[in-house]
C-alpha positions as a printed Julia matrix, in Angstrom:
122×3 Matrix{Float64}:
 46.04  -24.97  15.64
 43.31  -27.79  15.48
 43.14  -29.95  12.58
 40.53  -32.61  11.46
 41.17  -34.69   8.47
 38.43  -36.83   7.07
 36.56  -37.19  10.44
 33.59  -39.52  10.59
 31.8   -40.37  14.03
 28.32  -41.12  15.15
 26.28  -41.07  18.44
 23.01  -42.05  18.68
 20.99  -40.4   15.39
 23.7   -37.79  14.79
 26.41  -38.28  12.81
 29.16  -36.16  11.19
 30.81  -37.57   7.7
 34.33  -36.87   6.38
 34.84  -33.52   8.2
 38.02  -31.46   6.93
 38.86  -28.56   9.34
 41.53  -26.21  10.43
 41.15  -23.81  13.18
 43.71  -21.32  13.91
 44.29  -19.24  17.06
 41.5   -16.94  17.62
 38.53  -19.32  17.21
 36.51  -19.27  20.28
 33.19  -21.34  19.48
 31.41  -23.78  17.3
 27.79  -22.81  17.13
 24.81  -24.88  16.11
 22.02  -27.16  17.35
 22.3   -30.68  18.7
 20.6   -31.93  15.73
 23.34  -30.82  13.15
 26.17  -32.42  14.98
 27.92  -29.55  16.78
 27.79  -31.34  20.2
 29.43  -34.46  18.56
 32.01  -32.11  16.78
 32.84  -30.17  19.87
 33.47  -33.35  21.9
 35.97  -34.79  19.08
 37.7   -31.25  18.98
 38.14  -31.28  22.85
 39.25  -35.05  22.81
 36.16  -36.09  24.89
 35.22  -38.57  22.09
 37.37  -40.55  19.56
 36.07  -40.33  16.04
 35.35  -43.71  14.09
 37.56  -42.45  11.41
 39.97  -39.53  10.93
 42.61  -37.69  12.29
 42.11  -34.85  15.01
 45.1   -33.03  16.35
 45.42  -29.97  18.62
 48.56  -28.08  18.57
 50.18  -31.04  16.53
 49.39  -33.68  19.05
 46.58  -36.07  19.42
 43.46  -34.55  20.78
 42.98  -37.14  23.33
 46.13  -36.45  25.09
 46.14  -34.28  28.48
 48.02  -31.45  26.88
 45.81  -31.09  23.92
 42.79  -31.41  26.1
 43.75  -28.63  28.38
 43.97  -26.55  25.32
 40.41  -26.63  24.28
 37.48  -25.31  26.19
 34.5   -27.75  26.21
 31.19  -27.62  28.34
 28.85  -30.43  27.24
 25.19  -30.24  27.23
 24.54  -32.58  30.0
 27.93  -32.4   32.34
 28.82  -35.07  34.54
 29.04  -33.33  38.05
 30.48  -34.82  41.13
 27.88  -36.36  43.64
 29.14  -34.35  46.44
 28.34  -31.31  44.71
 25.45  -29.38  46.25
 22.98  -26.65  44.73
 25.04  -23.71  46.48
 28.35  -25.24  45.46
 27.18  -25.74  41.97
 25.69  -22.14  41.6
 29.11  -20.48  42.98
 31.14  -22.64  40.44
 29.0   -21.44  37.56
 29.33  -17.98  38.6
 33.26  -18.09  38.88
 33.46  -19.94  35.46
 31.3   -17.03  33.98
 33.33  -14.47  35.86
 30.35  -13.01  37.51
 30.67  -13.22  41.01
 27.07  -14.08  42.16
 26.38  -15.08  45.8
 24.49  -18.4   45.59
 22.43  -17.49  48.58
 21.2   -14.22  47.22
 20.55  -15.81  43.71
 18.48  -18.67  45.55
 16.57  -16.09  47.95
 15.62  -14.27  44.82
 13.57  -17.06  43.72
 12.49  -18.01  47.34
 14.34  -21.45  46.99
 16.81  -20.93  49.66
 16.11  -24.35  51.0
 17.57  -25.91  48.02
 21.12  -24.67  48.77
 22.24  -27.86  50.78
 20.77  -30.47  48.55
 22.49  -32.53  46.19
 22.65  -31.87  42.46
 21.21  -34.71  40.44
């Protein structure tokens, strides 16, 4: 169970105000656009950001606790990637996350950009 009680937050030009929400087992996604606060709400649900006001609990505990954070899947629009990650490594990781099993070398060859495999992702 994820519970938000009177949650308000702001990031840049985006804000959410007095959100009350109960999500029980089986909820799999929060959909919307960046402009409507979906990304901000998702970050708060995942414990990646703290609200300015209100209460957020995941499985009965604070959303920012490690056990709570592990219970919520969250992929930000602009994830911070390790510097050492190279293009081929990034593609292999994305493939694994998606359960696709795509070979990074073949994917790059398909577009004629094999030379990018060893470059760092920036």
